[in-house]
Amino acid sequence: MATILVVDDEIGIRELLSEILGDEGHEVLLAENASQARNMRESSAPDLVLLDIWMPDTDGVTLLKEWAVKGQLTMPVIMMSGHATIDTAVEATRIGALDFLEKPISLQKLLGAVEKGLTRGKMVQSARALMQAQTKTQAVGGTPGVAANVQPADVETTPLSMAMAELSTLDLDAPLRDARDAFERVYFEYHLRLENGSMTRLAERTGIERTHLYRKLKQLGVEVGRTARKSMA
């Protein structure tokens, strides 16, 4: 499945999350502080990080910021805390955290956040691979997106192919907030296509309450309702 790094100074939390995620088939790495987390991020390249905010050596938000500044925030990070304020959660999200889980964490919320994080990570990795392939093709004088000496086939228009095409145009040199908004637009439009424009099924799939989901889509400029269904037809 996936490699997940759990960073928490409480041994009980580490063991519980390790057991739950292990039962889901994931390989789980455990770190009790930021120092261990740095080493494991370097040596193991986890697919996802569950990061506690309050730790004795370096707090999770500071570690998150460190990874972002060094260009090492290449994996989805989900923050965890039992005492964090709304301002702290907002700050972590601004830096680049994907989600925030409040302790005690319910099993449903944990697994939902992990699934969302791994899905996002796979889409970003696929986009990077596609852009690298395009860059290599252009370097040898080929047509962007088409391997050298291979005749382009008819492009199949599916939700996934459309999402991949849109991801390949993302500007990775843009500010983090702009890049994140652009990715989220692609993510939600992809799932809207899969659900044929159904907001009910989209809310269930993404684990976001409908009212908040409507506000989120409006903020991102994603069309919903009748207009969206017409554009998908």
Coordinates of N, CA and C in Angstrom, one line a residue:
M1 N 0.8 -1.2 0.0 CA 0.0 0.0 0.0 C 0.9 1.3 0.0
A2 N 0.9 2.0 1.1 CA 1.7 3.2 1.2 C 2.6 3.2 2.5
T3 N 3.6 4.1 2.4 CA 4.5 4.3 3.6 C 4.0 5.5 4.3
I4 N 3.6 5.4 5.6 CA 3.1 6.5 6.3 C 4.0 6.8 7.5
L5 N 4.4 8.0 7.7 CA 5.2 8.4 8.8 C 4.3 9.0 9.9
V6 N 4.3 8.5 11.1 CA 3.6 9.0 12.2 C 4.6 9.7 13.2
V7 N 4.4 11.0 13.4 CA 5.2 11.8 14.3 C 4.4 12.3 15.5
D8 N 4.7 11.7 16.7 CA 4.0 12.1 17.9 C 4.8 11.7 19.1
D9 N 4.9 12.6 20.1 CA 5.7 12.3 21.2 C 5.0 11.4 22.2
E10 N 3.8 11.1 22.0 CA 3.0 10.2 22.9 C 3.1 8.8 22.4
I11 N 3.7 7.9 23.1 CA 3.9 6.5 22.7 C 2.5 5.8 22.4
G12 N 1.5 6.1 23.3 CA 0.2 5.5 23.1 C -0.4 5.9 21.7
I13 N -0.3 7.1 21.3 CA -0.8 7.6 20.0 C -0.1 6.9 18.9
R14 N 1.2 6.8 19.0 CA 2.0 6.2 18.0 C 1.6 4.7 17.8
E15 N 1.5 4.0 18.9 CA 1.2 2.6 18.8 C -0.2 2.4 18.3
L16 N -1.2 3.3 18.7 CA -2.6 3.1 18.2 C -2.6 3.4 16.7
L17 N -2.0 4.5 16.2 CA -2.1 4.8 14.8 C -1.3 3.7 14.0
S18 N -0.2 3.2 14.6 CA 0.5 2.2 13.9 C -0.3 0.9 13.7
E19 N -1.1 0.6 14.7 CA -1.9 -0.6 14.6 C -3.1 -0.4 13.6
I20 N -3.7 0.7 13.7 CA -4.8 1.0 12.8 C -4.4 1.0 11.3
L21 N -3.3 1.8 11.1 CA -2.8 1.9 9.7 C -2.2 0.6 9.2
G22 N -1.6 -0.1 10.1 CA -1.0 -1.4 9.7 C -2.1 -2.4 9.3
D23 N -3.2 -2.4 10.0 CA -4.3 -3.2 9.7 C -4.9 -2.9 8.3
E24 N -4.7 -1.6 7.9 CA -5.2 -1.2 6.5 C -4.2 -1.6 5.4
G25 N -3.1 -2.2 5.8 CA -2.1 -2.7 4.8 C -0.9 -1.7 4.6
H26 N -0.9 -0.6 5.3 CA 0.2 0.4 5.1 C 1.5 0.0 5.9
E27 N 2.6 0.4 5.4 CA 3.8 0.4 6.2 C 3.9 1.6 7.0
V28 N 4.1 1.5 8.3 CA 4.0 2.6 9.2 C 5.4 2.8 9.9
L29 N 5.9 4.1 9.7 CA 7.2 4.5 10.4 C 6.8 5.4 11.6
L30 N 7.5 5.2 12.7 CA 7.2 6.0 13.9 C 8.4 6.9 14.3
A31 N 8.1 8.1 14.6 CA 9.0 9.1 15.1 C 8.5 9.8 16.4
E32 N 9.3 9.9 17.4 CA 8.7 10.5 18.6 C 9.1 12.0 18.8
N33 N 9.9 12.5 17.8 CA 10.2 13.9 17.8 C 10.6 14.4 16.5
A34 N 10.8 15.7 16.3 CA 11.2 16.3 15.0 C 12.5 15.8 14.5
S35 N 13.4 15.5 15.4 CA 14.7 15.1 14.9 C 14.6 13.7 14.2
Q36 N 13.9 12.8 14.8 CA 13.7 11.5 14.2 C 12.9 11.6 12.9
A37 N 11.9 12.5 12.9 CA 11.1 12.8 11.7 C 11.9 13.2 10.5
R38 N 12.9 14.1 10.8 CA 13.7 14.6 9.7 C 14.5 13.5 9.1
N39 N 15.1 12.7 10.0 CA 15.9 11.5 9.5 C 15.1 10.6 8.7
M40 N 13.9 10.2 9.1 CA 13.0 9.3 8.4 C 12.5 9.9 7.1
R41 N 12.2 11.2 7.1 CA 11.8 11.8 5.9 C 12.9 11.7 4.8
E42 N 14.1 11.9 5.2 CA 15.3 11.8 4.3 C 15.5 10.4 3.8
S43 N 15.5 9.4 4.7 CA 15.8 8.0 4.4 C 14.7 7.2 3.8
S44 N 13.5 7.5 4.1 CA 12.4 6.7 3.7 C 11.4 7.3 2.6
A45 N 11.4 8.6 2.5 CA 10.5 9.3 1.5 C 9.1 8.8 1.7
P46 N 8.5 9.0 2.8 CA 7.1 8.5 3.1 C 6.1 9.1 2.1
D47 N 5.0 8.4 1.9 CA 4.0 8.9 1.0 C 3.0 9.8 1.7
L48 N 3.0 9.8 3.0 CA 2.1 10.7 3.8 C 2.7 10.8 5.2
V49 N 2.5 12.0 5.8 CA 3.0 12.2 7.2 C 1.8 12.6 8.1
L50 N 1.7 12.0 9.2 CA 0.8 12.4 10.3 C 1.6 13.1 11.3
L51 N 1.5 14.4 11.5 CA 2.4 15.2 12.3 C 1.7 15.9 13.5
D52 N 2.2 15.5 14.7 CA 1.6 16.2 15.9 C 2.2 17.6 15.9
I53 N 1.3 18.5 16.5 CA 1.8 19.9 16.6 C 2.6 20.2 17.8
W54 N 2.2 19.7 19.0 CA 3.0 19.9 20.2 C 3.9 18.8 20.5
M55 N 5.2 19.1 20.3 CA 6.3 18.2 20.6 C 7.4 18.9 21.4
P56 N 8.2 18.1 22.2 CA 9.1 18.8 23.1 C 10.3 19.5 22.4
D57 N 10.8 19.0 21.3 CA 12.0 19.6 20.7 C 11.7 20.7 19.7
T58 N 11.0 20.3 18.7 CA 10.5 21.3 17.7 C 9.1 21.0 17.4
D59 N 8.2 22.0 17.5 CA 6.8 21.8 17.3 C 6.5 21.5 15.8
G60 N 5.4 20.8 15.6 CA 5.0 20.4 14.2 C 4.9 21.5 13.2
V61 N 4.4 22.6 13.6 CA 4.2 23.7 12.6 C 5.6 24.2 12.2
T62 N 6.5 24.3 13.1 CA 7.9 24.7 12.8 C 8.6 23.7 11.8
L63 N 8.4 22.4 12.1 CA 8.9 21.4 11.2 C 8.3 21.5 9.9
L64 N 7.0 21.7 9.8 CA 6.3 21.8 8.5 C 6.9 22.9 7.7
K65 N 7.1 24.1 8.4 CA 7.6 25.3 7.7 C 9.1 25.0 7.2
E66 N 9.8 24.3 8.0 CA 11.2 23.9 7.7 C 11.2 23.1 6.4
W67 N 10.3 22.1 6.3 CA 10.3 21.3 5.1 C 9.8 22.1 3.9
A68 N 8.9 23.0 4.1 CA 8.4 23.9 3.0 C 9.5 24.8 2.5
V69 N 10.3 25.4 3.4 CA 11.4 26.3 3.0 C 12.4 25.5 2.2
K70 N 12.7 24.3 2.6 CA 13.8 23.5 2.0 C 13.3 22.8 0.8
G71 N 12.1 23.0 0.4 CA 11.6 22.2 -0.8 C 11.4 20.8 -0.5
Q72 N 11.2 20.4 0.7 CA 11.0 19.0 1.1 C 9.6 18.6 1.4
L73 N 8.7 19.5 1.2 CA 7.3 19.3 1.4 C 6.7 18.7 0.2
T74 N 7.2 17.5 -0.2 CA 6.8 16.8 -1.4 C 5.8 15.7 -1.2
M75 N 5.4 15.6 0.1 CA 4.3 14.6 0.5 C 3.2 15.3 1.2
P76 N 2.0 14.7 1.2 CA 0.9 15.3 1.9 C 1.2 15.2 3.4
V77 N 0.9 16.3 4.2 CA 1.1 16.3 5.6 C -0.2 16.6 6.3
I78 N -0.6 15.7 7.3 CA -1.9 15.9 8.0 C -1.4 16.2 9.5
M79 N -1.9 17.4 10.0 CA -1.5 17.8 11.3 C -2.5 17.2 12.3
M80 N -2.0 17.0 13.6 CA -2.8 16.4 14.6 C -2.5 17.2 15.9
S81 N -3.6 17.4 16.7 CA -3.4 18.1 18.0 C -4.7 18.0 18.8
G82 N -4.5 18.0 20.1 CA -5.6 18.0 21.0 C -5.8 19.4 21.7
H83 N -4.9 20.3 21.4 CA -4.9 21.6 22.1 C -4.7 22.8 21.1
A84 N -4.6 22.5 19.9 CA -4.3 23.6 18.9 C -5.5 24.6 18.8
T85 N -5.2 25.8 18.5 CA -6.3 26.8 18.3 C -6.6 26.8 16.8
I86 N -7.7 27.5 16.4 CA -8.0 27.7 15.0 C -6.9 28.4 14.3
D87 N -6.3 29.4 14.9 CA -5.2 30.1 14.2 C -4.1 29.2 13.9
T88 N -3.8 28.3 14.8 CA -2.7 27.3 14.5 C -3.0 26.4 13.3
A89 N -4.2 26.0 13.3 CA -4.7 25.1 12.2 C -4.6 25.9 10.9
V90 N -5.1 27.1 10.9 CA -5.0 27.9 9.7 C -3.6 28.2 9.2
E91 N -2.7 28.5 10.2 CA -1.3 28.7 9.9 C -0.7 27.4 9.2
A92 N -1.0 26.3 9.8 CA -0.4 25.0 9.2 C -0.9 24.8 7.8
T93 N -2.2 25.1 7.6 CA -2.8 24.9 6.2 C -2.1 25.9 5.3
R94 N -1.9 27.1 5.7 CA -1.3 28.2 4.9 C 0.1 27.7 4.5
I95 N 0.8 27.1 5.4 CA 2.2 26.6 5.1 C 2.2 25.5 4.1
G96 N 1.2 24.7 4.1 CA 1.1 23.6 3.2 C 0.5 22.3 3.7
A97 N 0.0 22.3 5.0 CA -0.6 21.1 5.5 C -1.9 20.8 4.7
L98 N -2.2 19.5 4.4 CA -3.4 19.1 3.7 C -4.6 19.2 4.6
D99 N -4.5 18.7 5.8 CA -5.6 18.6 6.7 C -5.2 18.7 8.1
F100 N -6.2 18.8 9.0 CA -6.0 18.9 10.4 C -6.9 18.0 11.2
L101 N -6.4 17.2 12.1 CA -7.2 16.2 12.8 C -7.1 16.6 14.3
E102 N -8.3 16.7 14.9 CA -8.3 17.1 16.4 C -8.4 15.8 17.2
K103 N -7.5 15.7 18.2 CA -7.5 14.5 19.1 C -8.6 14.7 20.1
P104 N -9.2 13.6 20.6 CA -9.0 12.2 20.1 C -9.6 12.0 18.7
I105 N -8.8 11.3 17.9 CA -9.2 11.2 16.5 C -10.1 10.0 16.3
S106 N -11.2 10.2 15.6 CA -12.1 9.0 15.4 C -11.5 8.2 14.2
L107 N -11.9 6.9 14.2 CA -11.4 6.0 13.2 C -11.8 6.5 11.8
Q108 N -13.1 6.9 11.7 CA -13.6 7.3 10.4 C -12.9 8.5 9.9
K109 N -12.6 9.5 10.7 CA -12.0 10.7 10.3 C -10.5 10.5 9.9
L110 N -9.9 9.6 10.7 CA -8.5 9.2 10.4 C -8.3 8.6 9.0
L111 N -9.1 7.5 8.8 CA -9.0 6.8 7.5 C -9.5 7.7 6.4
G112 N -10.5 8.5 6.6 CA -10.9 9.4 5.5 C -9.8 10.4 5.1
A113 N -9.1 11.0 6.1 CA -8.1 11.9 5.9 C -6.9 11.3 5.2
V114 N -6.5 10.1 5.6 CA -5.4 9.3 5.1 C -5.7 9.0 3.6
E115 N -6.9 8.5 3.3 CA -7.3 8.2 1.9 C -7.2 9.5 1.0
K116 N -7.7 10.6 1.6 CA -7.7 11.8 0.8 C -6.2 12.2 0.5
G117 N -5.4 12.1 1.6 CA -4.0 12.5 1.4 C -3.3 11.7 0.4
L118 N -3.5 10.3 0.5 CA -2.8 9.5 -0.5 C -3.3 9.7 -1.9
T119 N -4.5 9.9 -2.0 CA -5.1 10.2 -3.4 C -4.4 11.5 -4.0
R120 N -4.4 12.5 -3.1 CA -3.7 13.7 -3.6 C -2.3 13.5 -3.9
G121 N -1.6 12.8 -3.1 CA -0.2 12.5 -3.3 C 0.1 11.8 -4.7
K122 N -0.8 10.8 -5.0 CA -0.6 10.1 -6.2 C -0.9 11.0 -7.4
M123 N -1.9 11.8 -7.3 CA -2.2 12.7 -8.4 C -1.0 13.7 -8.7
V124 N -0.4 14.2 -7.6 CA 0.7 15.1 -7.8 C 1.9 14.4 -8.4
Q125 N 2.2 13.2 -7.9 CA 3.3 12.4 -8.5 C 3.1 12.1 -9.9
S126 N 1.8 11.8 -10.3 CA 1.5 11.5 -11.7 C 1.7 12.8 -12.6
A127 N 1.3 13.9 -12.0 CA 1.5 15.2 -12.7 C 3.0 15.5 -12.9
R128 N 3.8 15.2 -11.9 CA 5.2 15.5 -12.0 C 5.8 14.6 -13.1
A129 N 5.4 13.3 -13.1 CA 6.0 12.3 -14.0 C 5.6 12.7 -15.4
L130 N 4.4 13.2 -15.6 CA 3.9 13.6 -17.0 C 4.7 14.8 -17.4
M131 N 4.9 15.8 -16.5 CA 5.7 17.0 -16.9 C 7.1 16.7 -17.2
Q132 N 7.7 15.7 -16.5 CA 9.1 15.3 -16.7 C 9.2 14.6 -18.1
A133 N 8.2 13.8 -18.4 CA 8.2 13.2 -19.7 C 8.0 14.2 -20.9
Q134 N 7.2 15.2 -20.7 CA 7.0 16.2 -21.7 C 8.3 17.0 -21.9
T135 N 9.0 17.3 -20.7 CA 10.3 18.0 -20.8 C 11.3 17.3 -21.6
K136 N 11.4 15.9 -21.3 CA 12.4 15.1 -22.0 C 12.1 15.0 -23.5
T137 N 10.8 14.9 -23.8 CA 10.4 14.9 -25.2 C 10.8 16.2 -26.0
Q138 N 10.5 17.3 -25.3 CA 10.8 18.6 -25.9 C 12.3 18.8 -26.1
A139 N 13.1 18.2 -25.2 CA 14.6 18.3 -25.3 C 15.1 17.6 -26.5
V140 N 14.4 16.5 -27.0 CA 14.9 15.8 -28.2 C 14.2 16.3 -29.4
G141 N 13.4 17.3 -29.3 CA 12.7 17.9 -30.5 C 11.4 17.2 -30.8
G142 N 10.8 16.5 -29.9 CA 9.6 15.8 -30.2 C 8.4 16.7 -29.9
T143 N 7.2 16.2 -30.1 CA 6.0 16.9 -29.8 C 5.7 16.8 -28.3
P144 N 5.4 17.9 -27.6 CA 5.1 17.9 -26.2 C 4.0 16.8 -25.9
G145 N 4.4 16.0 -24.9 CA 3.4 15.0 -24.5 C 3.4 13.7 -25.3
V146 N 4.2 13.6 -26.4 CA 4.2 12.5 -27.3 C 5.6 12.0 -27.4
A147 N 5.8 10.7 -27.0 CA 7.2 10.1 -27.1 C 7.7 10.1 -28.5
A148 N 9.1 10.3 -28.6 CA 9.7 10.3 -29.9 C 9.5 9.0 -30.6
N149 N 9.3 9.1 -31.9 CA 9.1 8.0 -32.8 C 7.9 7.2 -32.5
V150 N 6.9 7.7 -31.8 CA 5.7 7.1 -31.5 C 4.5 7.9 -32.1
Q151 N 3.7 7.3 -32.9 CA 2.6 8.1 -33.4 C 1.5 8.3 -32.4
P152 N 1.0 9.6 -32.2 CA 0.0 9.8 -31.2 C -1.3 9.1 -31.5
A153 N -1.9 8.5 -30.5 CA -3.1 7.8 -30.7 C -4.3 8.8 -30.4
D154 N -5.5 8.4 -30.7 CA -6.6 9.2 -30.3 C -6.7 9.3 -28.8
V155 N -6.9 10.5 -28.3 CA -6.9 10.7 -26.9 C -8.3 10.3 -26.3
E156 N -8.3 9.4 -25.3 CA -9.6 9.0 -24.7 C -9.9 10.1 -23.7
T157 N -11.1 10.6 -23.8 CA -11.6 11.7 -22.9 C -12.3 11.0 -21.8
T158 N -11.7 10.9 -20.6 CA -12.2 10.3 -19.4 C -12.0 11.3 -18.3
P159 N -12.7 11.2 -17.2 CA -12.4 12.1 -16.0 C -10.9 12.1 -15.7
L160 N -10.3 10.9 -15.7 CA -8.9 10.8 -15.3 C -8.0 11.4 -16.3
S161 N -8.2 11.2 -17.6 CA -7.4 11.8 -18.6 C -7.5 13.3 -18.6
M162 N -8.7 13.8 -18.4 CA -8.9 15.2 -18.3 C -8.2 15.8 -17.1
A163 N -8.3 15.1 -16.0 CA -7.6 15.6 -14.8 C -6.1 15.6 -15.0
M164 N -5.5 14.6 -15.6 CA -4.1 14.5 -15.8 C -3.6 15.6 -16.8
A165 N -4.4 15.9 -17.8 CA -4.1 16.9 -18.7 C -4.0 18.3 -18.0
E166 N -5.0 18.5 -17.1 CA -5.1 19.8 -16.3 C -3.9 19.8 -15.3
L167 N -3.6 18.7 -14.7 CA -2.5 18.7 -13.7 C -1.1 19.0 -14.4
S168 N -1.0 18.6 -15.7 CA 0.2 18.8 -16.4 C 0.5 20.3 -16.7
T169 N -0.5 21.1 -16.5 CA -0.4 22.6 -16.8 C -0.1 23.4 -15.5
L170 N -0.1 22.7 -14.4 CA 0.0 23.4 -13.1 C 1.4 24.1 -13.1
D171 N 1.4 25.3 -12.6 CA 2.7 26.1 -12.5 C 3.3 25.8 -11.1
L172 N 4.3 24.9 -11.1 CA 4.9 24.6 -9.8 C 5.8 25.7 -9.3
D173 N 6.0 26.7 -10.0 CA 6.8 27.9 -9.6 C 5.9 28.9 -8.9
A174 N 4.6 28.7 -9.0 CA 3.7 29.7 -8.4 C 3.8 29.6 -6.9
P175 N 3.3 30.7 -6.2 CA 3.3 30.6 -4.7 C 2.5 29.4 -4.2
L176 N 2.8 28.9 -3.1 CA 2.2 27.7 -2.6 C 0.7 27.8 -2.5
R177 N 0.1 28.9 -2.1 CA -1.3 29.0 -2.0 C -2.0 28.9 -3.3
D178 N -1.4 29.6 -4.3 CA -2.0 29.5 -5.7 C -1.9 28.1 -6.3
A179 N -0.7 27.5 -6.0 CA -0.5 26.1 -6.6 C -1.5 25.2 -5.9
R180 N -1.7 25.3 -4.6 CA -2.7 24.5 -3.9 C -4.1 24.7 -4.4
D181 N -4.5 25.9 -4.6 CA -5.8 26.2 -5.1 C -6.0 25.6 -6.5
A182 N -5.0 25.7 -7.3 CA -5.1 25.1 -8.7 C -5.2 23.6 -8.6
F183 N -4.5 23.0 -7.7 CA -4.6 21.5 -7.6 C -6.0 21.1 -7.1
E184 N -6.5 21.9 -6.1 CA -7.8 21.5 -5.5 C -8.9 21.7 -6.6
R185 N -8.8 22.7 -7.5 CA -9.8 22.9 -8.5 C -9.8 21.6 -9.4
V186 N -8.6 21.1 -9.8 CA -8.5 19.9 -10.6 C -9.1 18.7 -9.8
Y187 N -8.8 18.6 -8.5 CA -9.3 17.5 -7.7 C -10.8 17.5 -7.6
F188 N -11.4 18.6 -7.3 CA -12.8 18.6 -7.1 C -13.6 18.5 -8.5
E189 N -13.0 19.1 -9.6 CA -13.6 18.9 -10.9 C -13.6 17.4 -11.3
Y190 N -12.5 16.8 -11.0 CA -12.3 15.3 -11.3 C -13.4 14.5 -10.7
H191 N -13.6 14.7 -9.4 CA -14.6 14.0 -8.6 C -16.0 14.4 -9.0
L192 N -16.2 15.6 -9.4 CA -17.5 16.0 -9.8 C -17.9 15.3 -11.1
R193 N -16.9 15.1 -12.0 CA -17.2 14.4 -13.2 C -17.5 12.9 -12.9
L194 N -16.7 12.3 -12.0 CA -17.0 10.9 -11.6 C -18.4 10.8 -11.1
E195 N -18.9 11.8 -10.3 CA -20.2 11.7 -9.7 C -21.3 12.4 -10.5
N196 N -20.9 12.7 -11.8 CA -21.9 13.3 -12.7 C -22.5 14.6 -12.1
G197 N -21.7 15.4 -11.4 CA -22.2 16.6 -10.8 C -23.0 16.5 -9.5
S198 N -23.1 15.3 -8.9 CA -23.9 15.2 -7.7 C -23.1 15.7 -6.5
M199 N -23.6 16.7 -5.9 CA -23.0 17.3 -4.7 C -23.1 16.4 -3.5
T200 N -24.2 15.6 -3.4 CA -24.4 14.6 -2.3 C -23.3 13.6 -2.4
R201 N -23.1 13.0 -3.5 CA -22.0 12.0 -3.6 C -20.6 12.5 -3.5
L202 N -20.4 13.8 -4.0 CA -19.1 14.4 -3.9 C -18.8 14.7 -2.4
A203 N -19.8 15.1 -1.6 CA -19.6 15.3 -0.2 C -19.2 14.0 0.5
E204 N -19.9 12.9 0.1 CA -19.6 11.6 0.7 C -18.2 11.1 0.3
R205 N -17.8 11.3 -1.0 CA -16.5 10.9 -1.4 C -15.4 11.6 -0.8
T206 N -15.5 12.9 -0.6 CA -14.4 13.8 -0.1 C -14.5 13.9 1.4
G207 N -15.6 13.5 2.0 CA -15.7 13.6 3.5 C -15.9 15.1 4.0
I208 N -16.4 16.0 3.1 CA -16.6 17.4 3.5 C -18.1 17.6 3.6
E209 N -18.5 18.3 4.6 CA -19.9 18.6 4.8 C -20.4 19.5 3.7
R210 N -21.6 19.3 3.2 CA -22.1 20.0 2.0 C -22.0 21.5 2.1
T211 N -22.4 22.1 3.2 CA -22.4 23.6 3.2 C -20.9 24.1 3.1
H212 N -20.0 23.4 3.7 CA -18.6 23.8 3.6 C -18.1 23.5 2.2
L213 N -18.6 22.4 1.6 CA -18.2 22.0 0.3 C -18.6 23.1 -0.7
Y214 N -19.8 23.6 -0.6 CA -20.3 24.6 -1.5 C -19.4 25.8 -1.4
R215 N -19.1 26.2 -0.2 CA -18.3 27.4 0.0 C -16.9 27.2 -0.6
K216 N -16.4 26.0 -0.4 CA -15.0 25.7 -1.0 C -15.0 25.8 -2.5
L217 N -16.0 25.2 -3.1 CA -16.1 25.2 -4.6 C -16.3 26.6 -5.1
K218 N -17.1 27.3 -4.5 CA -17.3 28.7 -4.9 C -16.0 29.5 -4.8
Q219 N -15.3 29.3 -3.7 CA -14.0 30.0 -3.5 C -13.0 29.6 -4.7
L220 N -13.0 28.3 -5.1 CA -12.1 27.9 -6.1 C -12.6 28.2 -7.5
G221 N -13.8 28.6 -7.7 CA -14.4 28.9 -9.0 C -14.8 27.7 -9.7
V222 N -15.2 26.6 -9.0 CA -15.6 25.4 -9.6 C -17.1 25.5 -9.8
E223 N -17.6 25.2 -11.0 CA -19.0 25.3 -11.3 C -19.7 24.1 -10.7
V224 N -20.9 24.3 -10.1 CA -21.7 23.2 -9.6 C -23.1 23.3 -10.1
G225 N -23.9 22.3 -9.9 CA -25.3 22.3 -10.3 C -25.5 22.1 -11.7
R226 N -26.6 22.7 -12.3 CA -27.0 22.5 -13.7 C -25.9 22.9 -14.7
T227 N -25.2 24.1 -14.4 CA -24.2 24.6 -15.3 C -23.1 23.6 -15.4
A228 N -22.7 23.0 -14.2 CA -21.6 22.0 -14.2 C -22.0 20.8 -15.0
R229 N -23.2 20.3 -14.8 CA -23.6 19.1 -15.5 C -23.6 19.2 -17.0
K230 N -24.1 20.4 -17.4 CA -24.1 20.7 -18.9 C -22.6 20.7 -19.4
S231 N -21.7 21.2 -18.7 CA -20.3 21.2 -19.2 C -19.7 19.9 -19.2
M232 N -20.2 18.9 -18.4 CA -19.7 17.6 -18.3 C -20.3 16.7 -19.4
A233 N -21.4 17.1 -20.0 CA -22.2 16.3 -20.9 C -21.4 16.2 -22.2

